[in-house]
mmCIF file of C-alpha atoms in Angstrom:
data_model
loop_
_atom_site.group_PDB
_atom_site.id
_atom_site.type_symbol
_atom_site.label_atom_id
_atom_site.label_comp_id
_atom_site.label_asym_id
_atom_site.label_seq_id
_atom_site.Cartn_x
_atom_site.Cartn_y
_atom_site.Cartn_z
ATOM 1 C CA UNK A 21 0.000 0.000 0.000
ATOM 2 C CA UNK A 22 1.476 3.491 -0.811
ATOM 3 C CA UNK A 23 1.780 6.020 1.741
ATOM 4 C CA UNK A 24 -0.712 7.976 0.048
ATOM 5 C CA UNK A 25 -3.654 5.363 0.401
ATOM 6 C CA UNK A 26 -2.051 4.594 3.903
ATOM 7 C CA UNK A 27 -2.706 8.004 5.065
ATOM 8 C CA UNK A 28 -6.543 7.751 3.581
ATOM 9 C CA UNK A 29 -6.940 4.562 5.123
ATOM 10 C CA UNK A 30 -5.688 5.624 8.467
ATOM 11 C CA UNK A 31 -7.703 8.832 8.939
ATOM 12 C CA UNK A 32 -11.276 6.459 7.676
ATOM 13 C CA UNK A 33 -9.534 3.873 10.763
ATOM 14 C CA UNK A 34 -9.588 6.930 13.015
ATOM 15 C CA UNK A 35 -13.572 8.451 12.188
ATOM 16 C CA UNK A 36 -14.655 4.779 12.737
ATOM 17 C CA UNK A 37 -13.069 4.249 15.911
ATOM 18 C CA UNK A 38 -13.600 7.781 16.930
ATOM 19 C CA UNK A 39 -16.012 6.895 20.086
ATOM 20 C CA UNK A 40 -14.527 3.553 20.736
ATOM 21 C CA UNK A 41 -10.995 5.085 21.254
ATOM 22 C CA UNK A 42 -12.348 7.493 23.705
ATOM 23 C CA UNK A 43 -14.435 4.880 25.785
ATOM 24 C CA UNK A 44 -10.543 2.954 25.541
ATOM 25 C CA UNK A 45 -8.810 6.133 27.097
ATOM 26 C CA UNK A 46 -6.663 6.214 23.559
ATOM 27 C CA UNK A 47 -7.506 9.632 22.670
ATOM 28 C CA UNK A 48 -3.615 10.318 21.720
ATOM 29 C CA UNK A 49 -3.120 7.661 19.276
ATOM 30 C CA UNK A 50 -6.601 9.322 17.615
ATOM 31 C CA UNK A 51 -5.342 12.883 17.758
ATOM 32 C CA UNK A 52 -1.999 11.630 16.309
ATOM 33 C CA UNK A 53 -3.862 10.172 13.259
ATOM 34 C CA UNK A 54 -5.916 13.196 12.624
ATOM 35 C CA UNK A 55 -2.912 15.451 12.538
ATOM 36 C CA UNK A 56 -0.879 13.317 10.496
ATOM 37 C CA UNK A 57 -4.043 13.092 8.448
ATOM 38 C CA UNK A 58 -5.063 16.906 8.349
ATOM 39 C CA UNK A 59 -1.218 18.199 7.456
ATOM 40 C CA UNK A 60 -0.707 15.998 4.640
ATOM 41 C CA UNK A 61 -0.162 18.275 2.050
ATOM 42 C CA UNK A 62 -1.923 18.260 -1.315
ATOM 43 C CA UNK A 63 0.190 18.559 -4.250
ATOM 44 C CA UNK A 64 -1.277 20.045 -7.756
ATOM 45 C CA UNK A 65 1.061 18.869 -10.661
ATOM 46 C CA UNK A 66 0.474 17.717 -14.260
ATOM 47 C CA UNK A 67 2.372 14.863 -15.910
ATOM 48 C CA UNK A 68 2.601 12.725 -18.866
ATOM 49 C CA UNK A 69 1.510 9.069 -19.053
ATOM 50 C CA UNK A 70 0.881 7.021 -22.388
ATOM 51 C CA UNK A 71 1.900 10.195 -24.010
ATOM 52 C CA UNK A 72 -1.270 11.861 -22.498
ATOM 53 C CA UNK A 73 -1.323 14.699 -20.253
ATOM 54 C CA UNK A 74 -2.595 14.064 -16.889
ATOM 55 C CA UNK A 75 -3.715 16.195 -13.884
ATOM 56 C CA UNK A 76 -2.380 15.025 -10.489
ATOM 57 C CA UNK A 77 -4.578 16.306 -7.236
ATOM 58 C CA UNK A 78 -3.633 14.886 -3.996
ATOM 59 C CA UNK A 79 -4.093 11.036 -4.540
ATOM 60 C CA UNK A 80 -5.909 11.312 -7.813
ATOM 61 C CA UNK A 81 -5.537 11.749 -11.191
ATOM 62 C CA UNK A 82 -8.174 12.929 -14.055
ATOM 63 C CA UNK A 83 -6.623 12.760 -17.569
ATOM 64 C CA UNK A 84 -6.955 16.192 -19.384
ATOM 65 C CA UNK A 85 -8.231 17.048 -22.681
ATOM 66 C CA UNK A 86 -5.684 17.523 -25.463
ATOM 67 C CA UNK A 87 -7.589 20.527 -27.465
ATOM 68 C CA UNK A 88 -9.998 23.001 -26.215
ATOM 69 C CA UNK A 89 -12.308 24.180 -28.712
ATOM 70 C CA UNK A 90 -13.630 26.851 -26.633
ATOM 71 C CA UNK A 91 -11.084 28.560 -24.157
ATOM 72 C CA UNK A 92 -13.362 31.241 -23.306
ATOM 73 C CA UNK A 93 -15.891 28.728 -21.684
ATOM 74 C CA UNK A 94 -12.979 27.677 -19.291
ATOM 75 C CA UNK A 95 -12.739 29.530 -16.173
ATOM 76 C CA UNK A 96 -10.199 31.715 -15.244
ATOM 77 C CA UNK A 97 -10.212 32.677 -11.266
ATOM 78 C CA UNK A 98 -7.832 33.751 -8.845
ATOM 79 C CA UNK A 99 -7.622 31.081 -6.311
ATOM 80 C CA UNK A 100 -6.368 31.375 -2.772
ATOM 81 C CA UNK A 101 -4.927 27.840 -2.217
ATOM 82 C CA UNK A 102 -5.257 26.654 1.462
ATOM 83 C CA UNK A 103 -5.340 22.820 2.841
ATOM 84 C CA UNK A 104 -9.051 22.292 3.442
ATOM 85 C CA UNK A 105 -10.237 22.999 -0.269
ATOM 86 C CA UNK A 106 -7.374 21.907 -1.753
ATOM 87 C CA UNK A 107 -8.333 18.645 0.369
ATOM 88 C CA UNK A 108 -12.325 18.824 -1.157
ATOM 89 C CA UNK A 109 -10.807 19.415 -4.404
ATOM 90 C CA UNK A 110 -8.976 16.322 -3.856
ATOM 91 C CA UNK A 111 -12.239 14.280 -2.921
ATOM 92 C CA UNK A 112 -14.276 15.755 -5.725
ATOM 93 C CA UNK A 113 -11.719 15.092 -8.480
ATOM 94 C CA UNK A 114 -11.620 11.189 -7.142
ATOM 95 C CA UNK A 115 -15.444 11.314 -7.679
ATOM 96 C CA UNK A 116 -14.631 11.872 -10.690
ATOM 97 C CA UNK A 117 -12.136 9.573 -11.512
ATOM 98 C CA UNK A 118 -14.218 6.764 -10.285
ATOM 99 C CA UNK A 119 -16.992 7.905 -12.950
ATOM 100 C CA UNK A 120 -19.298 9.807 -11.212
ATOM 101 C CA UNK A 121 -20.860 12.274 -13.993
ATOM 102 C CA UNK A 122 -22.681 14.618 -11.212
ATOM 103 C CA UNK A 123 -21.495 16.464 -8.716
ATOM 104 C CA UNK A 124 -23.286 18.211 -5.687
ATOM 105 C CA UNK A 125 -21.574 20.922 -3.305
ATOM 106 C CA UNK A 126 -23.866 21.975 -0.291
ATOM 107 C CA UNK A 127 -23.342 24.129 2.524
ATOM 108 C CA UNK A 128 -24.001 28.155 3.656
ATOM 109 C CA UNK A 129 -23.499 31.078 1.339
ATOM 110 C CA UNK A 130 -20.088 32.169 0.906
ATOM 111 C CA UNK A 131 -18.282 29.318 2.145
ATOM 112 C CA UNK A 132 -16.526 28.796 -1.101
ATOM 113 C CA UNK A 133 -18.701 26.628 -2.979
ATOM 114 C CA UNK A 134 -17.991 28.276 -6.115
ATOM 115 C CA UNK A 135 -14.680 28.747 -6.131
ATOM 116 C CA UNK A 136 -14.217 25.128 -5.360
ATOM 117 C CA UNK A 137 -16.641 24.065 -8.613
ATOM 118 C CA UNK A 138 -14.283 26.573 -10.827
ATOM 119 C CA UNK A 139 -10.855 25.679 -9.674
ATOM 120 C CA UNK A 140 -11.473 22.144 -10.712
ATOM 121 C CA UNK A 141 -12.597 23.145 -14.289
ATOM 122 C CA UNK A 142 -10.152 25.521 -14.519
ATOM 123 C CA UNK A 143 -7.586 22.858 -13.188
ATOM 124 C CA UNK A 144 -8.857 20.350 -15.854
ATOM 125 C CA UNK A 145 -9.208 22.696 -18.742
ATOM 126 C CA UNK A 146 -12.953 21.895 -18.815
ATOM 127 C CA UNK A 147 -15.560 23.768 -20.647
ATOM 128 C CA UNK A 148 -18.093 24.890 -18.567
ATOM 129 C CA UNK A 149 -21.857 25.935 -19.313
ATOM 130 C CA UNK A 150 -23.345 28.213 -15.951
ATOM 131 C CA UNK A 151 -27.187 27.904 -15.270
ATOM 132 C CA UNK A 152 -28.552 29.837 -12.091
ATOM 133 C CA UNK A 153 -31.637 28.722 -10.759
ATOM 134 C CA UNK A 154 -34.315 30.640 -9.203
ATOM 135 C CA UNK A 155 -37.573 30.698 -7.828
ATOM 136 C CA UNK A 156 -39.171 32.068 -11.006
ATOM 137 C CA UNK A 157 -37.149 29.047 -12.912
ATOM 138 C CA UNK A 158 -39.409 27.182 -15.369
ATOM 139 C CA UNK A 159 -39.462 23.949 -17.180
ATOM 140 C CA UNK A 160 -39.104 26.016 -20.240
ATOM 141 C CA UNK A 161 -36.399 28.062 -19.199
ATOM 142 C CA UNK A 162 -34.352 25.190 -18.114
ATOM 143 C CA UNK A 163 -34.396 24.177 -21.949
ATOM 144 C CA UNK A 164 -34.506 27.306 -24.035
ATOM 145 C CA UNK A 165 -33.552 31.047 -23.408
ATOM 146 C CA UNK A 166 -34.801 34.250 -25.199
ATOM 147 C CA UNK A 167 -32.436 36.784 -26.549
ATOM 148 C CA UNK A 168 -32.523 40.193 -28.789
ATOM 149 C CA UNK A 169 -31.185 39.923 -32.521
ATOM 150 C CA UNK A 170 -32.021 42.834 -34.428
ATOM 151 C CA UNK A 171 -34.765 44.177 -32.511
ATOM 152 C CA UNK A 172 -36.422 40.886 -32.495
ATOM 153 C CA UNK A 173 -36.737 37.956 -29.660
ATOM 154 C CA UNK A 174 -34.694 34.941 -31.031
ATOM 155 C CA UNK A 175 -35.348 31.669 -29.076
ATOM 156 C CA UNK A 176 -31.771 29.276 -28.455
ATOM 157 C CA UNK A 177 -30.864 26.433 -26.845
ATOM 158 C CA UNK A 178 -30.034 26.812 -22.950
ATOM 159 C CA UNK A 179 -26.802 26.189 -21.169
ATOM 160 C CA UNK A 180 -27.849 22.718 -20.194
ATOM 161 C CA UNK A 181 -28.878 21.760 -23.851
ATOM 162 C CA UNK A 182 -25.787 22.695 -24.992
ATOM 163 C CA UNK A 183 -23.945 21.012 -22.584
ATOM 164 C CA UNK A 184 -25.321 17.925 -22.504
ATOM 165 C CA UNK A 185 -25.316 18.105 -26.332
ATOM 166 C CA UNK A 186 -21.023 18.715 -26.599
ATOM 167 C CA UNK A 187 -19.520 17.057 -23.860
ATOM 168 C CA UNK A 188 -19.532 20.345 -21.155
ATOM 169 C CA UNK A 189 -19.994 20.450 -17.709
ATOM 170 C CA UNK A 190 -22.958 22.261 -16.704
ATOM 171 C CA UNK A 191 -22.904 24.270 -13.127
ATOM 172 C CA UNK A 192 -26.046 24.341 -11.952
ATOM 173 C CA UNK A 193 -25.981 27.362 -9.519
ATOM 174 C CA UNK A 194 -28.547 27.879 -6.345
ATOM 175 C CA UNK A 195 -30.443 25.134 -7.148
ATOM 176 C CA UNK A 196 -32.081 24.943 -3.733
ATOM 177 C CA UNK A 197 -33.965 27.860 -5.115
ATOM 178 C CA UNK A 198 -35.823 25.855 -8.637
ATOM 179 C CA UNK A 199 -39.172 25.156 -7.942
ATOM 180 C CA UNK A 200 -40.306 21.290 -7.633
ATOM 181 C CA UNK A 201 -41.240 20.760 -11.317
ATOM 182 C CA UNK A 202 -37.717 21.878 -12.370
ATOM 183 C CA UNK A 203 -35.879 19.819 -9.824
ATOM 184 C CA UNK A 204 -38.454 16.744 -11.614
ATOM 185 C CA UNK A 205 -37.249 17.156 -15.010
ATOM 186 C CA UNK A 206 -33.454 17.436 -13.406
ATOM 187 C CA UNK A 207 -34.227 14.516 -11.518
ATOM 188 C CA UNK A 208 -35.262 12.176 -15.036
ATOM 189 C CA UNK A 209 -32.357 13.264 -17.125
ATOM 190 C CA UNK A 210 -29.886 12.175 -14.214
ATOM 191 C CA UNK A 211 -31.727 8.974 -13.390
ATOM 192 C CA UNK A 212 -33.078 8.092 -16.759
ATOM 193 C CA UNK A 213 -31.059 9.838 -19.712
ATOM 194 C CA UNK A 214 -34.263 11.393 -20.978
ATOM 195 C CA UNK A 215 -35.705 14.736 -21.147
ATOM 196 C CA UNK A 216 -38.552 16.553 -23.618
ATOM 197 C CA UNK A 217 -37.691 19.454 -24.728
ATOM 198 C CA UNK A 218 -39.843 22.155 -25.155
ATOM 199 C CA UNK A 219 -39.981 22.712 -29.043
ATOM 200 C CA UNK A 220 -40.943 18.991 -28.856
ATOM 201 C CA UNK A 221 -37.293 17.044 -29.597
ATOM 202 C CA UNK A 222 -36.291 14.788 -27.073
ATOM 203 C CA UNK A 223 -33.174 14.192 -24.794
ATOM 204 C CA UNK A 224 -32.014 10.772 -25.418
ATOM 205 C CA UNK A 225 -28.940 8.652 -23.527
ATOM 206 C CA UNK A 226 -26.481 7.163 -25.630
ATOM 207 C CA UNK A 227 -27.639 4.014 -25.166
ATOM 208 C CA UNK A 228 -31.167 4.856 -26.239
ATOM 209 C CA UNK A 229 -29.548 6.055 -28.970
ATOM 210 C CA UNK A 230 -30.820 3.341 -31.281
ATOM 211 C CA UNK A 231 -34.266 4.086 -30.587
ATOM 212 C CA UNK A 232 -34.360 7.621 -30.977
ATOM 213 C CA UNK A 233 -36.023 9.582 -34.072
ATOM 214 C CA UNK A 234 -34.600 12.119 -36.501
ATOM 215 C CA UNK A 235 -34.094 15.210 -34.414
ATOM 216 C CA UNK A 236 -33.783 13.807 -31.002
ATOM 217 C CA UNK A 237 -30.319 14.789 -29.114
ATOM 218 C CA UNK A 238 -27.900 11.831 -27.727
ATOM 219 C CA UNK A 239 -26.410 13.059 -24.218
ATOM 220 C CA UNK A 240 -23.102 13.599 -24.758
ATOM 221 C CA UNK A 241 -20.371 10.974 -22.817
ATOM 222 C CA UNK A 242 -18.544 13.503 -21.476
ATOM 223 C CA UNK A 243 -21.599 15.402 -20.334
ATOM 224 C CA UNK A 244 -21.377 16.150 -16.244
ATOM 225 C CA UNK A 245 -22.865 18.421 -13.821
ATOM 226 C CA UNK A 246 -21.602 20.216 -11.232
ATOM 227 C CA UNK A 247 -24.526 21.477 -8.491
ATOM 228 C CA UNK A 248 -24.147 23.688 -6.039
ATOM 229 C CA UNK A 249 -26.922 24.401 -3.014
ATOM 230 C CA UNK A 250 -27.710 25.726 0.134
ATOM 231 C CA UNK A 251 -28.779 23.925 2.659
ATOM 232 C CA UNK A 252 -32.397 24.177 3.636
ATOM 233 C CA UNK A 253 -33.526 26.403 6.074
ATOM 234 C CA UNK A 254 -33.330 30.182 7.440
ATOM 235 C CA UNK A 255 -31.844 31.783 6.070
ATOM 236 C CA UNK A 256 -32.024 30.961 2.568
ATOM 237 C CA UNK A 257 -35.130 29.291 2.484
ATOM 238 C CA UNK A 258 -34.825 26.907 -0.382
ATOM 239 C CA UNK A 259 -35.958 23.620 -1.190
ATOM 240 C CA UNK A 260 -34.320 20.676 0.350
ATOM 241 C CA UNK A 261 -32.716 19.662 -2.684
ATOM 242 C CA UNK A 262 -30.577 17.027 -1.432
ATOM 243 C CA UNK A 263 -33.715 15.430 -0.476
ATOM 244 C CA UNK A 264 -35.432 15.072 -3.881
ATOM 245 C CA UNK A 265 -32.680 13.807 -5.846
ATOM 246 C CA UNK A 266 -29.610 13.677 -3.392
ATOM 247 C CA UNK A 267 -29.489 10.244 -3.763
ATOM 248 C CA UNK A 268 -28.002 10.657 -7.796
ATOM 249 C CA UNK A 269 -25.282 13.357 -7.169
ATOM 250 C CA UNK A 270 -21.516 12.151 -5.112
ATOM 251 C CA UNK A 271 -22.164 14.653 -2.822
ATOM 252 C CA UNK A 272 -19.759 17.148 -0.708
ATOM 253 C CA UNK A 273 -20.452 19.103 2.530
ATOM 254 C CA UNK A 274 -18.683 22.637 2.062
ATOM 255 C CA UNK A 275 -18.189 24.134 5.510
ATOM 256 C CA UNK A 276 -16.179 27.206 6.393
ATOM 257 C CA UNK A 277 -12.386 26.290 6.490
ATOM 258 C CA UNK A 278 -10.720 25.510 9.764
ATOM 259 C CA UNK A 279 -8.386 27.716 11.463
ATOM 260 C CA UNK A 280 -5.160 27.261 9.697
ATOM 261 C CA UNK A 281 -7.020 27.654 6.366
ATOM 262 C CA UNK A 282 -8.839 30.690 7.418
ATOM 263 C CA UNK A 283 -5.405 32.294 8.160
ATOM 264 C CA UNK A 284 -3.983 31.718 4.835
ATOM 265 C CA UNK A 285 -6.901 32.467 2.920
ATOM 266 C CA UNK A 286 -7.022 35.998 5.331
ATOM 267 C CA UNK A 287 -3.205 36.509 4.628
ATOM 268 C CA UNK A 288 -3.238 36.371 0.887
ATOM 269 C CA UNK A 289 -5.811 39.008 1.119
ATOM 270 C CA UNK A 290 -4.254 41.233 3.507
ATOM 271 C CA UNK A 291 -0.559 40.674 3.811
ATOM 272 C CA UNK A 292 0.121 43.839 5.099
ATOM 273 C CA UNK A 293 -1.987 42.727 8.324
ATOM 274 C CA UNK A 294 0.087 41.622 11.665
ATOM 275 C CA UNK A 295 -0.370 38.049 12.087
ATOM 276 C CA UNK A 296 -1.499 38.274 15.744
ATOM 277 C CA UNK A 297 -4.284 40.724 14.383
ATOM 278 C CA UNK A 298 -5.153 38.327 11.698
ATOM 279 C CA UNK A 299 -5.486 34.924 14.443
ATOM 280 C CA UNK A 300 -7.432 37.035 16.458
ATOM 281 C CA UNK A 301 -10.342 37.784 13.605
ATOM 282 C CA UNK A 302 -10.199 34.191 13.193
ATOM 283 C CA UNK A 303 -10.841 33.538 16.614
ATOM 284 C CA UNK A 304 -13.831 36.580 16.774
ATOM 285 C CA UNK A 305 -15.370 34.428 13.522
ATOM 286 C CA UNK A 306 -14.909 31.532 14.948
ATOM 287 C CA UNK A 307 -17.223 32.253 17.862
ATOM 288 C CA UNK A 308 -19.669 34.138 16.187
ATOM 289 C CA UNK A 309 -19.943 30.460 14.365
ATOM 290 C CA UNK A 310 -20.546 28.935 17.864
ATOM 291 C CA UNK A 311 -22.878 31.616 18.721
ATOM 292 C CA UNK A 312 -24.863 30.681 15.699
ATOM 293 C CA UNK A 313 -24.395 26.704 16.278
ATOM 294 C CA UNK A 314 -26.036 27.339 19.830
ATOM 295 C CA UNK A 315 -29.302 29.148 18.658
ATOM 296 C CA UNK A 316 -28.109 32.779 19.735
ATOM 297 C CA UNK A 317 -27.391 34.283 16.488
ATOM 298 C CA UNK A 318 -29.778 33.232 12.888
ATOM 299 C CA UNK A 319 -27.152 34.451 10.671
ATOM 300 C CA UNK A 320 -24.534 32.040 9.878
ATOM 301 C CA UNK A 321 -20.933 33.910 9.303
ATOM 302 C CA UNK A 322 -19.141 32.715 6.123
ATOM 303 C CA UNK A 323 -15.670 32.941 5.376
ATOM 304 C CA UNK A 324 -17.162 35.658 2.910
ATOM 305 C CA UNK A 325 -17.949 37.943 5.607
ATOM 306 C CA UNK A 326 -14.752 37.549 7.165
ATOM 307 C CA UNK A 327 -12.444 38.077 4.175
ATOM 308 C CA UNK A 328 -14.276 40.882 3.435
ATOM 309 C CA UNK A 329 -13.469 41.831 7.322
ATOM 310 C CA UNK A 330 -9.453 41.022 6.382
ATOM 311 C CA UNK A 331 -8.497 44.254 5.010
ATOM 312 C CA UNK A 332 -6.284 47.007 6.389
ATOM 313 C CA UNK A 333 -8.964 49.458 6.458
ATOM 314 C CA UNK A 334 -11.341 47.904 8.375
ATOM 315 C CA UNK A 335 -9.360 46.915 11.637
ATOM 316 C CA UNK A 336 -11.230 44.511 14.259
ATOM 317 C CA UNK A 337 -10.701 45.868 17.511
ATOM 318 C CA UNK A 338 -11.375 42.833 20.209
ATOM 319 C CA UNK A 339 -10.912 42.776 24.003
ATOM 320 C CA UNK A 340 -7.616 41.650 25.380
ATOM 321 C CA UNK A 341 -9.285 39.166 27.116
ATOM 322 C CA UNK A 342 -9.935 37.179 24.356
ATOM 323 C CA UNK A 343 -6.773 35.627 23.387
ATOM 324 C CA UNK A 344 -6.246 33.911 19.886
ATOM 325 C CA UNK A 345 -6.430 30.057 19.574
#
């Protein structure tokens, strides 16, 4: 077994045994494994192999595409690496290498769900096709889009047509928020293949292929989708949409990043800020987190809120009293 997988395996050993250990008075050998787990670092590097190019994340490794016929559709971000989401990154992409073709991120606003979604396309040098859902979302809408061409309304194919139709990844965006009937048809073309299209041509999987008519579209293999969602509740007040069709996306849990995260996420923003300032906002965050876990505050703090807290010219001021962890 490598060291790689060893490290895996040992920190699954440890979550397992978690209570067990305890009741056994072995709490050190536990805390040992979930530090050697939690520092081991991530590395991002791409290689050759077969005379392909492949993308190496952590323990896995997605091959990547040797032409990119649209560049523009790839995103471009600025990324603040830190170890928790390069960690996520690293269990996403071995969703993916084990052949999962959709893709669920859920947790609070501004926790970093979208950054997460983009850094792997942009990592991968995949094209990407964005669809935000809303309340006012229709079954229509989620096929076709209107647009103005010449002073006239020109009906087109919608981001999730065309993705399924040349091999893109679609990010579904907020989709807590589509009504039910959306979330139905979303449901059938994940668990079925299929989907009816509004100008009446039908979605077909490739293996339905044969049966298909003149018109009909085949989904594409390389076809995935990439959802991200809030979870239910005040206050975003969405549908529970792990709930209705959880159960056909690998999904992820993104919280806010620990401690050592926050800090270098915080210090890429604001270099210029003392350190001892900086572990002291995290510290203020991190118990307005706990304030909100035990009922007394409604409004969840993201990581959002506190980068936007990070700068120089808006200086946190807390008691000496409270000293950083």
């Amino acid at each position: 077994m490598s060291p790689t997988l060893s490290a895996d395996f040992e920190a699954r050993v440890a979550r397992a045994l978690q209570p067990r250990m305890h009741s056994l008075g072995l709490s050190d050998a536990l805390a040992e494994l979930s530090a050697r787990h939690a520092t081991r670092p991530v590395e991002i590097r791409k290689e050759e192999e077969g005379g392909a190019a492949v993308l190496r994340l952590g323990t896995a490794s997605l091959p990547l595409p040797s032409h990119v016929a649209r560049p523009d559709l790839v995103p471009q971000i600025g990324f603040r690496e830190n170890l928790m989401h390069l960690r996520m990154l690293e269990e996403i992409a071995r969703d993916l290498m084990a052949g999962e073709r959709a893709i669920l991120l859920i947790g609070n606003q501004g926790t970093g769900k979208n950054k997460l979604a983009d850094r792997l396309l942009q990592l991968l040098r995949c094209e990407r096709e964005y669809m935000q859902l809303h309340r006012d979302s229709t079954v229509q809408s989620l096929t076709v889009e209107a647009s103005l061409s010449g002073g006239a309304v020109v009906w087109r194919d919608s981001p999730l047509v065309l993705a399924l139709t040349h091999g893109r990844v679609l990010m579904l965006d907020e989709a807590d928020k589509a009504p039910l009937e959306v979330v139905a048809v979303l449901k059938s073309l994940l668990a079925d293949g299929q989907m009816l299209l509004s100008d009446g041509r039908r979605v077909l999987s490739a293996a339905a292929a044969s049966a298909g008519a003149a018109g009909d579209l085949i989904i594409h293999e390389d076809f995935r989708v990439l959802a991200l969602a809030n979870r239910p509740g005040f206050p975003f007040l969405g549908n529970d949409f792990f709930k209705e069709c959880g159960s056909l996306f690998a999904s992820h849990v993104v919280d806010n990043p620990d401690a050592v995260s926050q800090l270098e996420i915080m210090r890429s923003h604001a270099p210029s800020v003392p350190h001892q300032i900086m572990r002291r906002r995290v510290a203020a965050f991190d118990e307005l987190r706990g304030l909100v876990r035990d009922g007394l505050l409604s409004y969840p703090f993201s990581i959002r809120e506190q980068v936007s807290a990070a700068s120089p010219q808006l200086p946190l001021h807390l008691p000496s009293t409270s000293p950083p962890h």
